[in-house]
mmCIF file of C-alpha atoms in Angstrom:
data_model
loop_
_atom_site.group_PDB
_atom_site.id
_atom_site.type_symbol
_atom_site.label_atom_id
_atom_site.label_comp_id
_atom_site.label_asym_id
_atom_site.label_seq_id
_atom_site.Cartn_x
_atom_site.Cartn_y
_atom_site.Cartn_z
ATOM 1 C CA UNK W 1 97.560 168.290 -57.119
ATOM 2 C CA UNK W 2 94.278 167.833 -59.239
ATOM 3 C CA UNK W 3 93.311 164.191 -60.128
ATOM 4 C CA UNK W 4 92.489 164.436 -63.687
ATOM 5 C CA UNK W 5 92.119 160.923 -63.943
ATOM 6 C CA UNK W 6 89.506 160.443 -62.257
ATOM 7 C CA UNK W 7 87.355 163.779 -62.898
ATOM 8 C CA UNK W 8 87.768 162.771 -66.453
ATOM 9 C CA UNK W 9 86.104 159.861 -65.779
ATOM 10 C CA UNK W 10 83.133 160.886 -63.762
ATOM 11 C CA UNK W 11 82.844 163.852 -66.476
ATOM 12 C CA UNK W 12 82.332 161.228 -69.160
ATOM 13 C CA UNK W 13 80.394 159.315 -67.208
ATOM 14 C CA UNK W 14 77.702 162.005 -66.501
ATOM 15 C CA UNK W 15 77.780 162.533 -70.210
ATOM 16 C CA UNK W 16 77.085 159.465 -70.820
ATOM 17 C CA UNK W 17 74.007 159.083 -68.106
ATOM 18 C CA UNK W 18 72.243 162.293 -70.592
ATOM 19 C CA UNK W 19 72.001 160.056 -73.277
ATOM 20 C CA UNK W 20 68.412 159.127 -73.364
ATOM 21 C CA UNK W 21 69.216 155.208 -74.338
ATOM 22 C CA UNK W 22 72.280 154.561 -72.287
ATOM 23 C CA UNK W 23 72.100 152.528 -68.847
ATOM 24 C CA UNK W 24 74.547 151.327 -66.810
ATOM 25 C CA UNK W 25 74.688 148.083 -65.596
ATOM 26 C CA UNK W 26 77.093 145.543 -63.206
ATOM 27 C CA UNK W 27 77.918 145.175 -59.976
ATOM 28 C CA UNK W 28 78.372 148.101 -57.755
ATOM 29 C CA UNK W 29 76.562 150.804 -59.781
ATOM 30 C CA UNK W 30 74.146 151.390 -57.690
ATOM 31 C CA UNK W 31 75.666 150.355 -54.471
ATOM 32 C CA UNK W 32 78.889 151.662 -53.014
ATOM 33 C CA UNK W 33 81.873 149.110 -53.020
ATOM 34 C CA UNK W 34 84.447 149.695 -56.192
ATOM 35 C CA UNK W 35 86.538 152.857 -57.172
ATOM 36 C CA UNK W 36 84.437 152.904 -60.683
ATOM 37 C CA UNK W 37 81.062 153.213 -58.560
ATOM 38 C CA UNK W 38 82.841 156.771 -57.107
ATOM 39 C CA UNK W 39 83.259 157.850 -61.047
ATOM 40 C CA UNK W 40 78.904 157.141 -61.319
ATOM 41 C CA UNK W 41 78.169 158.023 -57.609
ATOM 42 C CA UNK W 42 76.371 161.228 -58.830
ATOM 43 C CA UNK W 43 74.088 159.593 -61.508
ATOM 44 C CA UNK W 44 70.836 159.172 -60.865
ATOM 45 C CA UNK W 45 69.433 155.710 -59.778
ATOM 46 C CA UNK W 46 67.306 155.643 -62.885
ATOM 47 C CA UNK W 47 70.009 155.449 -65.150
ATOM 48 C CA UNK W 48 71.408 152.363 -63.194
ATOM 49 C CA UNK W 49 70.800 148.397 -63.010
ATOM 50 C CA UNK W 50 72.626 146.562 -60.294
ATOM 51 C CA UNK W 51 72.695 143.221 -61.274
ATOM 52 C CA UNK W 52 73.727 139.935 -59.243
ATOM 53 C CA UNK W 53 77.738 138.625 -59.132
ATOM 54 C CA UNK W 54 76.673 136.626 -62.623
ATOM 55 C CA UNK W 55 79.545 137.839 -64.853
ATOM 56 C CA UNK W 56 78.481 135.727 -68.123
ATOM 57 C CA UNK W 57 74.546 136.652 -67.850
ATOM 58 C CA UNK W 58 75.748 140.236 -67.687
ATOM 59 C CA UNK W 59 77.197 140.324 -71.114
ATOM 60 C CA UNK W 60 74.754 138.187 -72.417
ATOM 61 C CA UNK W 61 72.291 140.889 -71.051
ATOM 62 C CA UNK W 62 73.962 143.794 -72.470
ATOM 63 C CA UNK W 63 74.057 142.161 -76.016
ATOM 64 C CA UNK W 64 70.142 141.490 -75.595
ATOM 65 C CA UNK W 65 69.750 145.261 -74.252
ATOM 66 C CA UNK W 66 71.488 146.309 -76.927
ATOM 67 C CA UNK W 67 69.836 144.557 -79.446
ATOM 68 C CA UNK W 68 66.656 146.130 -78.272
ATOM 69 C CA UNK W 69 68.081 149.583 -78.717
ATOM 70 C CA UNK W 70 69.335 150.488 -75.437
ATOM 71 C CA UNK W 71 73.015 151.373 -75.310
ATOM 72 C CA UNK W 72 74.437 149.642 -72.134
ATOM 73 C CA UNK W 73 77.003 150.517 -70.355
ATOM 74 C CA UNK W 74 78.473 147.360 -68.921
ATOM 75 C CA UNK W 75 81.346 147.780 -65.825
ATOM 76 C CA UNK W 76 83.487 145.195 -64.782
ATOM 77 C CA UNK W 77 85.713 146.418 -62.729
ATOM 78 C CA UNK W 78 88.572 144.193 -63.177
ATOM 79 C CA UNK W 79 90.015 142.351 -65.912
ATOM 80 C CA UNK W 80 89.769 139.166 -64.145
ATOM 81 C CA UNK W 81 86.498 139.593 -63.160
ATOM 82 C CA UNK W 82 85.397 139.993 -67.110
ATOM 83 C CA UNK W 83 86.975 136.781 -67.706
ATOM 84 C CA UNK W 84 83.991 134.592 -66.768
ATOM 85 C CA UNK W 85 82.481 136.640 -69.467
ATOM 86 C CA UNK W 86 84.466 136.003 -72.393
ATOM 87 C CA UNK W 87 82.187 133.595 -73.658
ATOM 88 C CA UNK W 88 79.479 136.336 -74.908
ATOM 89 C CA UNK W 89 82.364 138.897 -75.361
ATOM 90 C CA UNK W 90 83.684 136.565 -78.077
ATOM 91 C CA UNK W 91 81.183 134.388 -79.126
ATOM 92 C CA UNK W 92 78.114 136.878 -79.320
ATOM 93 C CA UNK W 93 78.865 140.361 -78.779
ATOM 94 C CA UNK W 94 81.842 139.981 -81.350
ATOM 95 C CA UNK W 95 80.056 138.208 -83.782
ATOM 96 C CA UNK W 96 77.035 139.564 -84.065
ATOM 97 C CA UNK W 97 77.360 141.567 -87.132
ATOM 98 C CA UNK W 98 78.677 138.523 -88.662
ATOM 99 C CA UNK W 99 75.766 135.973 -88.010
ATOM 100 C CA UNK W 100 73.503 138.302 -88.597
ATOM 101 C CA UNK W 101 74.861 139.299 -92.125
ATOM 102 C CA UNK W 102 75.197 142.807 -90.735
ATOM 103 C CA UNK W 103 71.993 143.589 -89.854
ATOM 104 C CA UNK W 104 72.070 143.865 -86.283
ATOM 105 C CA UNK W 105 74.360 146.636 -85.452
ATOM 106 C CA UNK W 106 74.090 147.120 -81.529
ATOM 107 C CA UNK W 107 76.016 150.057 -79.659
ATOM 108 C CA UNK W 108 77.751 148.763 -76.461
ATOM 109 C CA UNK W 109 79.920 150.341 -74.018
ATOM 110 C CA UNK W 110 82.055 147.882 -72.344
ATOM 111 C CA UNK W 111 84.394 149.753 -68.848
ATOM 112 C CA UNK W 112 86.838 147.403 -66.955
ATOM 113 C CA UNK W 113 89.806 147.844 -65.307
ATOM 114 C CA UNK W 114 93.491 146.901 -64.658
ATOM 115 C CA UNK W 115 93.624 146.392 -60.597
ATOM 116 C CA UNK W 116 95.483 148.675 -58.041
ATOM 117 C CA UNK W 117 98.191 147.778 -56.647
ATOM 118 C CA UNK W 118 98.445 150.585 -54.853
ATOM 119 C CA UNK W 119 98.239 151.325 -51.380
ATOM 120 C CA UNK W 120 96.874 147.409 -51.372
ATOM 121 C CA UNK W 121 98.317 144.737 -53.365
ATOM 122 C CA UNK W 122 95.571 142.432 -53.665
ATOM 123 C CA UNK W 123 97.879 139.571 -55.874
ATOM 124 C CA UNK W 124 97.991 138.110 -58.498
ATOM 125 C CA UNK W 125 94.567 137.401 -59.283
ATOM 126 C CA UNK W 126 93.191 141.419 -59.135
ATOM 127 C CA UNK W 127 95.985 142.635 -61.592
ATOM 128 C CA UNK W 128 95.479 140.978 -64.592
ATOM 129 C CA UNK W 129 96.084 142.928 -68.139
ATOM 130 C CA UNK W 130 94.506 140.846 -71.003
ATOM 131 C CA UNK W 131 93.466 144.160 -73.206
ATOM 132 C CA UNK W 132 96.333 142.840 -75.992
ATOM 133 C CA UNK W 133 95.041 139.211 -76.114
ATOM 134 C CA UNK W 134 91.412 141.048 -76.683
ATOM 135 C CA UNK W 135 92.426 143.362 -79.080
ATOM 136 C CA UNK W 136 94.082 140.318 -80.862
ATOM 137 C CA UNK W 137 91.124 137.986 -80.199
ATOM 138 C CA UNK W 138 88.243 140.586 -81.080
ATOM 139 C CA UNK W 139 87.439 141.472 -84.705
ATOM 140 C CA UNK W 140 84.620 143.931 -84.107
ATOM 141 C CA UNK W 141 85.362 145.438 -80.759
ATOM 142 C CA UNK W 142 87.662 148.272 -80.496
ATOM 143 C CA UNK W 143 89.547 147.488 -77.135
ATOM 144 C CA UNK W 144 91.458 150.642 -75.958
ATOM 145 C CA UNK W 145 93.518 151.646 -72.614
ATOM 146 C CA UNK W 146 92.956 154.708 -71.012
ATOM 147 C CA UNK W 147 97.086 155.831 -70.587
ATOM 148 C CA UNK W 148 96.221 159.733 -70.717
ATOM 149 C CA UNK W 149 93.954 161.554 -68.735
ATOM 150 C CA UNK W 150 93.408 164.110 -71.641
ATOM 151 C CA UNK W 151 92.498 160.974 -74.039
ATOM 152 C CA UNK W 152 89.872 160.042 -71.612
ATOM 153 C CA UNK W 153 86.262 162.210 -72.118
ATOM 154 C CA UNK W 154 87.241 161.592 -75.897
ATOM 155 C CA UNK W 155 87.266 158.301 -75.999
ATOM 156 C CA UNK W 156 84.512 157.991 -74.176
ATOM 157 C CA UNK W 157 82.355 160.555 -76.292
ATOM 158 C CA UNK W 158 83.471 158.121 -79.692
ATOM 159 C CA UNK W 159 81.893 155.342 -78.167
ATOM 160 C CA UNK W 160 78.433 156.944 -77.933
ATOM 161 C CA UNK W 161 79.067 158.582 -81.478
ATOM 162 C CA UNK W 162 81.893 156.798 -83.574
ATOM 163 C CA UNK W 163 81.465 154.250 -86.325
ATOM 164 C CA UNK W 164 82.851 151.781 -84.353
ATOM 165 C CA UNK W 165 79.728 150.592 -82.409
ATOM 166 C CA UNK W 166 81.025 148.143 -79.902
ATOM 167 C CA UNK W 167 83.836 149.658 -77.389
ATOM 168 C CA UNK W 168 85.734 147.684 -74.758
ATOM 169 C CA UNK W 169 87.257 150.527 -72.877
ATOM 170 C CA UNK W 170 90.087 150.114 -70.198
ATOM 171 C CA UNK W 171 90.944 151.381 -67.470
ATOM 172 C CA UNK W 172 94.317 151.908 -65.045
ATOM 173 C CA UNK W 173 92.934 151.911 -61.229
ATOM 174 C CA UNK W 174 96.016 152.824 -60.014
ATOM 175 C CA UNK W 175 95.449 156.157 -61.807
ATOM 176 C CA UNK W 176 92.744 157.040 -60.069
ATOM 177 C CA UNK W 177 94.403 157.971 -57.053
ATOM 178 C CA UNK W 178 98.087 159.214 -58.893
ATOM 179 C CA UNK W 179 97.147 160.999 -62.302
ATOM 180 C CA UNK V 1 51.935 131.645 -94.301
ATOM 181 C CA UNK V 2 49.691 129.294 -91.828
ATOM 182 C CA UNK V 3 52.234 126.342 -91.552
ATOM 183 C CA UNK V 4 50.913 123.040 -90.483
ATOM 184 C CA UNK V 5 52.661 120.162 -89.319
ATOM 185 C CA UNK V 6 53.286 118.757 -92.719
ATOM 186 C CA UNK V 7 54.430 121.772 -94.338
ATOM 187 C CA UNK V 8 57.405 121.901 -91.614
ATOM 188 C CA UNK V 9 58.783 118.132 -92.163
ATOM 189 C CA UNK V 10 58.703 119.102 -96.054
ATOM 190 C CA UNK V 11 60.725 122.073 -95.545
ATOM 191 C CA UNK V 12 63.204 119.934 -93.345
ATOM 192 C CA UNK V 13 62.980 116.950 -95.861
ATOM 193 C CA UNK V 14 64.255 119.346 -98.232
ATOM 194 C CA UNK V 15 66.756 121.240 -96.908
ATOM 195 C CA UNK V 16 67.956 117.186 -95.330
ATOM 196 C CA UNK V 17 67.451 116.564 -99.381
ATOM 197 C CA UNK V 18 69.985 119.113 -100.329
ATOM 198 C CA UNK V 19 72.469 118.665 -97.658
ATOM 199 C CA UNK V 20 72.813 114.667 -99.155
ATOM 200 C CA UNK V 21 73.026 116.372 -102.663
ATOM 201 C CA UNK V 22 76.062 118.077 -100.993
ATOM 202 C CA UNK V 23 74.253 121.714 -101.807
ATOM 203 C CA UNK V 24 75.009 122.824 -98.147
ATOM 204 C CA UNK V 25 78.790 122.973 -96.993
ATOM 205 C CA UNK V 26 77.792 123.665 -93.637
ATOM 206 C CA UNK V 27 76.648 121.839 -90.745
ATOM 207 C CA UNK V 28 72.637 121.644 -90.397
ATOM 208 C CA UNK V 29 70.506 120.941 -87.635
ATOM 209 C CA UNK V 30 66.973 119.631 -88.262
ATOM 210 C CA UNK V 31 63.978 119.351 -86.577
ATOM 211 C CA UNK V 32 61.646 116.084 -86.709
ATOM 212 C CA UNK V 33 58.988 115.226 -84.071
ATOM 213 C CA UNK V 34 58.147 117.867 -82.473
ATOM 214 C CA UNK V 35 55.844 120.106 -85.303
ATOM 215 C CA UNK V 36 52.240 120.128 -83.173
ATOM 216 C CA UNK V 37 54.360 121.501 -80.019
ATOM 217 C CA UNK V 38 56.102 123.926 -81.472
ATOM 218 C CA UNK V 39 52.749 125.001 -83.377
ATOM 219 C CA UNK V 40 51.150 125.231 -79.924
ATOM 220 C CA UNK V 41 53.725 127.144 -78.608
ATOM 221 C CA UNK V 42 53.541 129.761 -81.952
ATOM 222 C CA UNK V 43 49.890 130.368 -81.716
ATOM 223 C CA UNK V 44 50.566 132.970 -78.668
ATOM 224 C CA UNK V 45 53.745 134.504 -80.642
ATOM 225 C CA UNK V 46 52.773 137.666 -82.005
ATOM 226 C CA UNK V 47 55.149 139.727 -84.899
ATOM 227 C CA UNK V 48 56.466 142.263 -82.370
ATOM 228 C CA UNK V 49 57.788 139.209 -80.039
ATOM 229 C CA UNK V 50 61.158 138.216 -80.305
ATOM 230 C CA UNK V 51 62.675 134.646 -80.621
ATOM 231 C CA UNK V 52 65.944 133.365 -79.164
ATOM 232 C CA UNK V 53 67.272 129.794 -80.530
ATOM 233 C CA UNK V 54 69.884 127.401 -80.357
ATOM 234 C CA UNK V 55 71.499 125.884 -83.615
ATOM 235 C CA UNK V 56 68.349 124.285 -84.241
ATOM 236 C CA UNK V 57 66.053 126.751 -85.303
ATOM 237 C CA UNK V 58 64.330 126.067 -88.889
ATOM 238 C CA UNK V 59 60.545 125.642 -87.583
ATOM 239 C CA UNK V 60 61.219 128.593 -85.527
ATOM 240 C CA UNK V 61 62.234 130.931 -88.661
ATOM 241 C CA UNK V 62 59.448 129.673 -90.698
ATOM 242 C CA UNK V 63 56.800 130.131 -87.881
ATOM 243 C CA UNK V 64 58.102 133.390 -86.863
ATOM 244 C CA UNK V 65 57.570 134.617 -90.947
ATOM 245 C CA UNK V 66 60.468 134.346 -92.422
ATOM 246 C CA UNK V 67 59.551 133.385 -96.326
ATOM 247 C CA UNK V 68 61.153 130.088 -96.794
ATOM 248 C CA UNK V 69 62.816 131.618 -99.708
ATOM 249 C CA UNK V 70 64.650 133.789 -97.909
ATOM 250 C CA UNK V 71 65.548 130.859 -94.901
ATOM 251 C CA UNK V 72 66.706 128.849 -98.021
ATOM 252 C CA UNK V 73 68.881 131.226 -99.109
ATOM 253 C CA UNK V 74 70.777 131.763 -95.415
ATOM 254 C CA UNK V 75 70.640 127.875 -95.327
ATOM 255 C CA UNK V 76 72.456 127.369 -98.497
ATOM 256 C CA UNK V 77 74.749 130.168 -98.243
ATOM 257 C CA UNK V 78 76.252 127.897 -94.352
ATOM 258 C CA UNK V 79 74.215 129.830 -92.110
ATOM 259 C CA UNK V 80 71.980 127.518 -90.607
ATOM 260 C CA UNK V 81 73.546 127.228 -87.658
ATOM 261 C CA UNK V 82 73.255 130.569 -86.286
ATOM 262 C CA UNK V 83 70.154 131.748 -88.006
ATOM 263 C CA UNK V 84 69.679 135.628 -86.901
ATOM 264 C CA UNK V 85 67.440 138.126 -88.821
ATOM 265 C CA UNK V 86 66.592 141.919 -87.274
ATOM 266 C CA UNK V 87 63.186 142.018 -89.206
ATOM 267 C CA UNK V 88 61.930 139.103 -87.661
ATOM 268 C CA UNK V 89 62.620 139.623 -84.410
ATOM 269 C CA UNK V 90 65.157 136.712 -84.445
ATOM 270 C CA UNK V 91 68.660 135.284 -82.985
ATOM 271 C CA UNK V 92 69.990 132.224 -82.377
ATOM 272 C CA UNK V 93 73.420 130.925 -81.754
ATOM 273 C CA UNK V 94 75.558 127.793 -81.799
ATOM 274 C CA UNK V 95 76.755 128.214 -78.275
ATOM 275 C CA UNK V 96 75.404 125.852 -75.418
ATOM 276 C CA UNK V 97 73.048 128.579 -73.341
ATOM 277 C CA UNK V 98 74.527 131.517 -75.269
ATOM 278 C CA UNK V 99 71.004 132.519 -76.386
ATOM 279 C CA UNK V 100 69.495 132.608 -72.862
ATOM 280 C CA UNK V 101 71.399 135.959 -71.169
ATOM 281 C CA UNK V 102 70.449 137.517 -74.694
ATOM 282 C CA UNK V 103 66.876 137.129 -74.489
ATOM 283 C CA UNK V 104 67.045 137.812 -70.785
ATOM 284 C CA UNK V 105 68.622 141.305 -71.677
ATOM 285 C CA UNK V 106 66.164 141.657 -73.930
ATOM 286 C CA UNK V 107 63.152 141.027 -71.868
ATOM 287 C CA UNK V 108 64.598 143.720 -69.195
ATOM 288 C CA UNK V 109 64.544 146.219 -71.865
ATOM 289 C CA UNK V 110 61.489 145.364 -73.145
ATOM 290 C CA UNK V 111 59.929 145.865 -69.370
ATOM 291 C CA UNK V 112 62.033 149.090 -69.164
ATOM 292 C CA UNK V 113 60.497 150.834 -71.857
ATOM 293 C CA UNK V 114 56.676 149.232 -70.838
ATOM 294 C CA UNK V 115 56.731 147.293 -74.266
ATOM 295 C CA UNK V 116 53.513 144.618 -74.756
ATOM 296 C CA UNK V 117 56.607 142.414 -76.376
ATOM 297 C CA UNK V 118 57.880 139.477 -75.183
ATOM 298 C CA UNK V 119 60.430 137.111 -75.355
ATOM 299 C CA UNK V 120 60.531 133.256 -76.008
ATOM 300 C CA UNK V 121 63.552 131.218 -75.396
ATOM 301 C CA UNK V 122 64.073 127.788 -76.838
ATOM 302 C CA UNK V 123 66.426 125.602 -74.991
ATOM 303 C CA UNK V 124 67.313 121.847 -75.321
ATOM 304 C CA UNK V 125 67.087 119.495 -72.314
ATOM 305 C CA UNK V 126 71.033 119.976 -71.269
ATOM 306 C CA UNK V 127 70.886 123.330 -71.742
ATOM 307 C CA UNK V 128 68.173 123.685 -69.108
ATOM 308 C CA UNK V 129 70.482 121.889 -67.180
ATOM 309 C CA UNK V 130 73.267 124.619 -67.359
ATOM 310 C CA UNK V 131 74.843 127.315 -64.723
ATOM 311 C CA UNK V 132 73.559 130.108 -67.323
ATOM 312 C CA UNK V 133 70.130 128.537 -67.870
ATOM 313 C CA UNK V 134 69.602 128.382 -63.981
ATOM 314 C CA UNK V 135 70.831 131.805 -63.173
ATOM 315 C CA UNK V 136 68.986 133.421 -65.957
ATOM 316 C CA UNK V 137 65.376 131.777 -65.352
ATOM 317 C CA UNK V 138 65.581 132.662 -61.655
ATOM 318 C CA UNK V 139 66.355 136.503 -62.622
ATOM 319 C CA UNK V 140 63.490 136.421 -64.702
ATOM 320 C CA UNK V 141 61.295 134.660 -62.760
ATOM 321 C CA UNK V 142 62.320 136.655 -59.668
ATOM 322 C CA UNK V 143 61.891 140.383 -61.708
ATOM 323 C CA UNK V 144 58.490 139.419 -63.613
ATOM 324 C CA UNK V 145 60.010 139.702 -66.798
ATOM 325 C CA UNK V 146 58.328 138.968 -70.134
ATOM 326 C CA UNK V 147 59.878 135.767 -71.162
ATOM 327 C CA UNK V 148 59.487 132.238 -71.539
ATOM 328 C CA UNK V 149 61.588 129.621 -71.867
ATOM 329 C CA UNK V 150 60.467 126.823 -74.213
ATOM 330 C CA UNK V 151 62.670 123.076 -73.073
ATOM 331 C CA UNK V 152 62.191 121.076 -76.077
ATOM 332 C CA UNK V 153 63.590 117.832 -74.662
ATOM 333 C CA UNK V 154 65.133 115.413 -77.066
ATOM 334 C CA UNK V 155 66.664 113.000 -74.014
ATOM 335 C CA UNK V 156 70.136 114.156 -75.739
ATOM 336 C CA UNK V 157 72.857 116.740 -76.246
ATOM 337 C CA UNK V 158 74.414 115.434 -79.087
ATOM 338 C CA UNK V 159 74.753 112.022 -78.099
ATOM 339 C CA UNK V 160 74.731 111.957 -74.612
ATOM 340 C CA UNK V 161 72.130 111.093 -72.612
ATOM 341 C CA UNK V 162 71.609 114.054 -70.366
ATOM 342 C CA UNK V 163 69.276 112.608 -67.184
ATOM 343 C CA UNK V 164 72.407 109.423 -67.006
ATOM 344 C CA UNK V 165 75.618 112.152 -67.368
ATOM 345 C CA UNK V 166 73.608 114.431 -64.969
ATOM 346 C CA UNK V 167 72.546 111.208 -62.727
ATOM 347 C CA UNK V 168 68.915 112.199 -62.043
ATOM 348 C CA UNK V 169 65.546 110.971 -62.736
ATOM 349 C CA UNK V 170 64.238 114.155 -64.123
ATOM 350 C CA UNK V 171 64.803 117.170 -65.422
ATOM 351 C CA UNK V 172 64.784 120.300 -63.075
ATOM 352 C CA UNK V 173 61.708 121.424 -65.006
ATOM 353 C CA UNK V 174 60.542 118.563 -66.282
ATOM 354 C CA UNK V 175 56.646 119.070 -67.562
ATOM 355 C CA UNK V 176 56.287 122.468 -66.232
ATOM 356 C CA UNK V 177 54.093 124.602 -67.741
ATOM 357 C CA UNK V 178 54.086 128.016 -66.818
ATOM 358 C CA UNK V 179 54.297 131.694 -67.424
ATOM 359 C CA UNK V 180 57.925 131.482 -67.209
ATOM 360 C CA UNK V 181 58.364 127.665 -68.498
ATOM 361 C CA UNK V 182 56.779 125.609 -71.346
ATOM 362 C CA UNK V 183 58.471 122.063 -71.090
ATOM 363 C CA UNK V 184 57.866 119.375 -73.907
ATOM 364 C CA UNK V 185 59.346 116.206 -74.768
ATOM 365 C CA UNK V 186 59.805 114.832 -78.148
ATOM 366 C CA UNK V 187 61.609 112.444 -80.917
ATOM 367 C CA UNK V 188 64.138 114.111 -83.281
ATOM 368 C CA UNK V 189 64.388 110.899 -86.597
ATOM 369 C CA UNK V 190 67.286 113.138 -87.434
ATOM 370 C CA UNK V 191 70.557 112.920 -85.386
ATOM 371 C CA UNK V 192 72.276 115.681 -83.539
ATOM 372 C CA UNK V 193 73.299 117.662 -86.839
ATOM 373 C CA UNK V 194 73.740 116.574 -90.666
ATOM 374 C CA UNK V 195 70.613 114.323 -92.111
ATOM 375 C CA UNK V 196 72.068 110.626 -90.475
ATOM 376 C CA UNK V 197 73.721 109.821 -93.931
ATOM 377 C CA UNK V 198 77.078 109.661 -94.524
ATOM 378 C CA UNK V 199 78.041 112.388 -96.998
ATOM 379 C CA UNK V 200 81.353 112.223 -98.396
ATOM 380 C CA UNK V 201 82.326 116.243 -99.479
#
């Protein structure tokens, strides 16, 4: 059986890297260690910034990339872990077209995950699924879940082109390894 | 415009004039005390840097070049408190620290693309005191990145008196005065926001 899933992923992902402004930054991008670094494994160490475990400095640094004209692409890998950045997700990154009466208009590419559960549960804390409390909670980011395999280069393309600038993109880890 | 220390308390005297004349249905945040400092600290600002504030952020507008017709405007329309313009290279934000991972990921891009830019970050004394402000000064510090961090110490975040809440005798960096770090200390007349008079709206 072919994982679509996945491929899909790393496809978009190495579209993505041949944008001249994109960069992808987080933990485990450049070193080994999560399921999304296998979908970015090929991509070429230029196009990558590891940064420290520093969840809340790494959105704040992807809004200030951004607002320089880079187009980041930020990876948590799991929900929970973007938690300690809500602050900049909501306060900043969501509001920045409104404080700045529309005149910054940054392009951001947001990845995280729901955990696996599969082969390894890892509890309760790894599994969390927040994307409808974001999609209620964030005027100007489009939040979307990544259900279909075909839905996934797509979706993925529309966040380097689309109107809507600012993308919050989940993913299903389990379907990685099943779809 | 060359702004002096007296031009900046009239601009604030004003804007404190119009907020009492109930002109400004929003909260404002002024700046008294501290014009020769932040003068100093302008003179090595050049247009293509960029400027990251806190709520508190009038002088910097005005230095920066934004015509005080235009700050006016953003002031009276409730803005003041997150003043943000793309032109000038400015963006501040009513969030405790929230400015200071912005600039940072600013400054890394600037280095990325081998700008002559920088970046300068104006924090209050708590602030400086914070989990994000700590984290974010030793990344740039540590990567050589074009920033600095301007602590424009007041003794207060709000009303609290940050060295007794924190119990220490000084600030972390206290009187530095570095590449990375410009400390000063000064006396705001006006409190925490609003102009110290009761306004009834």
């Amino acid at each position: 059986m072919k994982l679509k899933y996945f491929s899909e992923l790393k496809r978009s992902m190495e579209y993505l890297a041949k944008q001249r402004k994109t960069l992808f930054i987080g933990q485990a991008v450049e070193y080994p260690g999560t399921a999304m670094y296998n979908t970015i494994s090929a991509i070429s160490k230029s196009k990558k910034l590891e940064l420290p475990v520093a969840e809340e400095m790494q959105m704040g640094i992807t809004l200030g990339m951004a607002l320089n004209g880079l187009i980041p692409i930020s990876i948590y890998p799991r929900w929970n872990f973007l938690l300690l950045a809500v602050n900049q997700l909501i306060n900043h990154i969501d509001k920045i077209n409104d404080i700045s009466d529309g005149e910054f208009d940054p392009r951001i590419i947001i990845r995280t995950a729901v955990g696996s559960k599969r082969p390894l549960n890892p509890q309760s804390q790894h599994l969390g699924d927040f994307t409808k409390f974001f999609k209620e909670s964030c005027k100007n980011i489009n939040v979307q879940k990544l259900t279909k395999s075909e839905d996934i280069f797509r979706t993925y393309k529309d966040a380097l082109n689309s109107k809507n600038k600012i993308n919050l993109i989940v993913e299903v880890a389990d379907f990685y390894n099943e779809k | 415009m060359k702004y002096t220390p007296e031009k900046l308390i009239q601009f604030e005297n004003n804007v404190c004039k119009l907020f009492n004349k109930k002109k400004i249905r929003a909260p404002i945040h002024l700046y008294n005390g501290n014009e020769k400092e932040i003068i100093k600290v302008f003179k090595k600002v050049k247009k293509n840097d960029w400027i990251f504030c806190s709520w508190r952020s009038h002088y910097q507008c005005l230095l920066k070049g934004v015509p005080q017709k235009i700050l006016l405007k953003k002031i009276l329309n409730g803005k003041s408190i997150a003043l943000t313009f793309k032109k000038y290279k400015i963006f501040s934000s009513a969030i405790v620290g929230g400015n200071i991972p912005v600039a940072l990921g600013t400054a890394i891009s600037l280095k990325r693309k081998k700008s002559k830019s920088k970046v300068f970050c104006f924090i209050g004394d708590m602030t400086s005191e914070s989990g994000i402000a700590h984290e974010s000064i030793k990344y740039a510090i540590n990567y050589n990145l074009p920033i600095q961090f301007i602590i424009e110490d007041n003794d207060l975040s709000v009303c609290t008196d940050t060295l007794k809440t924190w119990k220490m005798k000084k600030l972390t960096f206290s009187n530095k005065k570095t590449k990375f770090i410009y400390y000063y200390k000064y006396k705001n007349k006006y409190p925490h926001a609003g102009s110290g008079k009761r306004i009834q709206f």
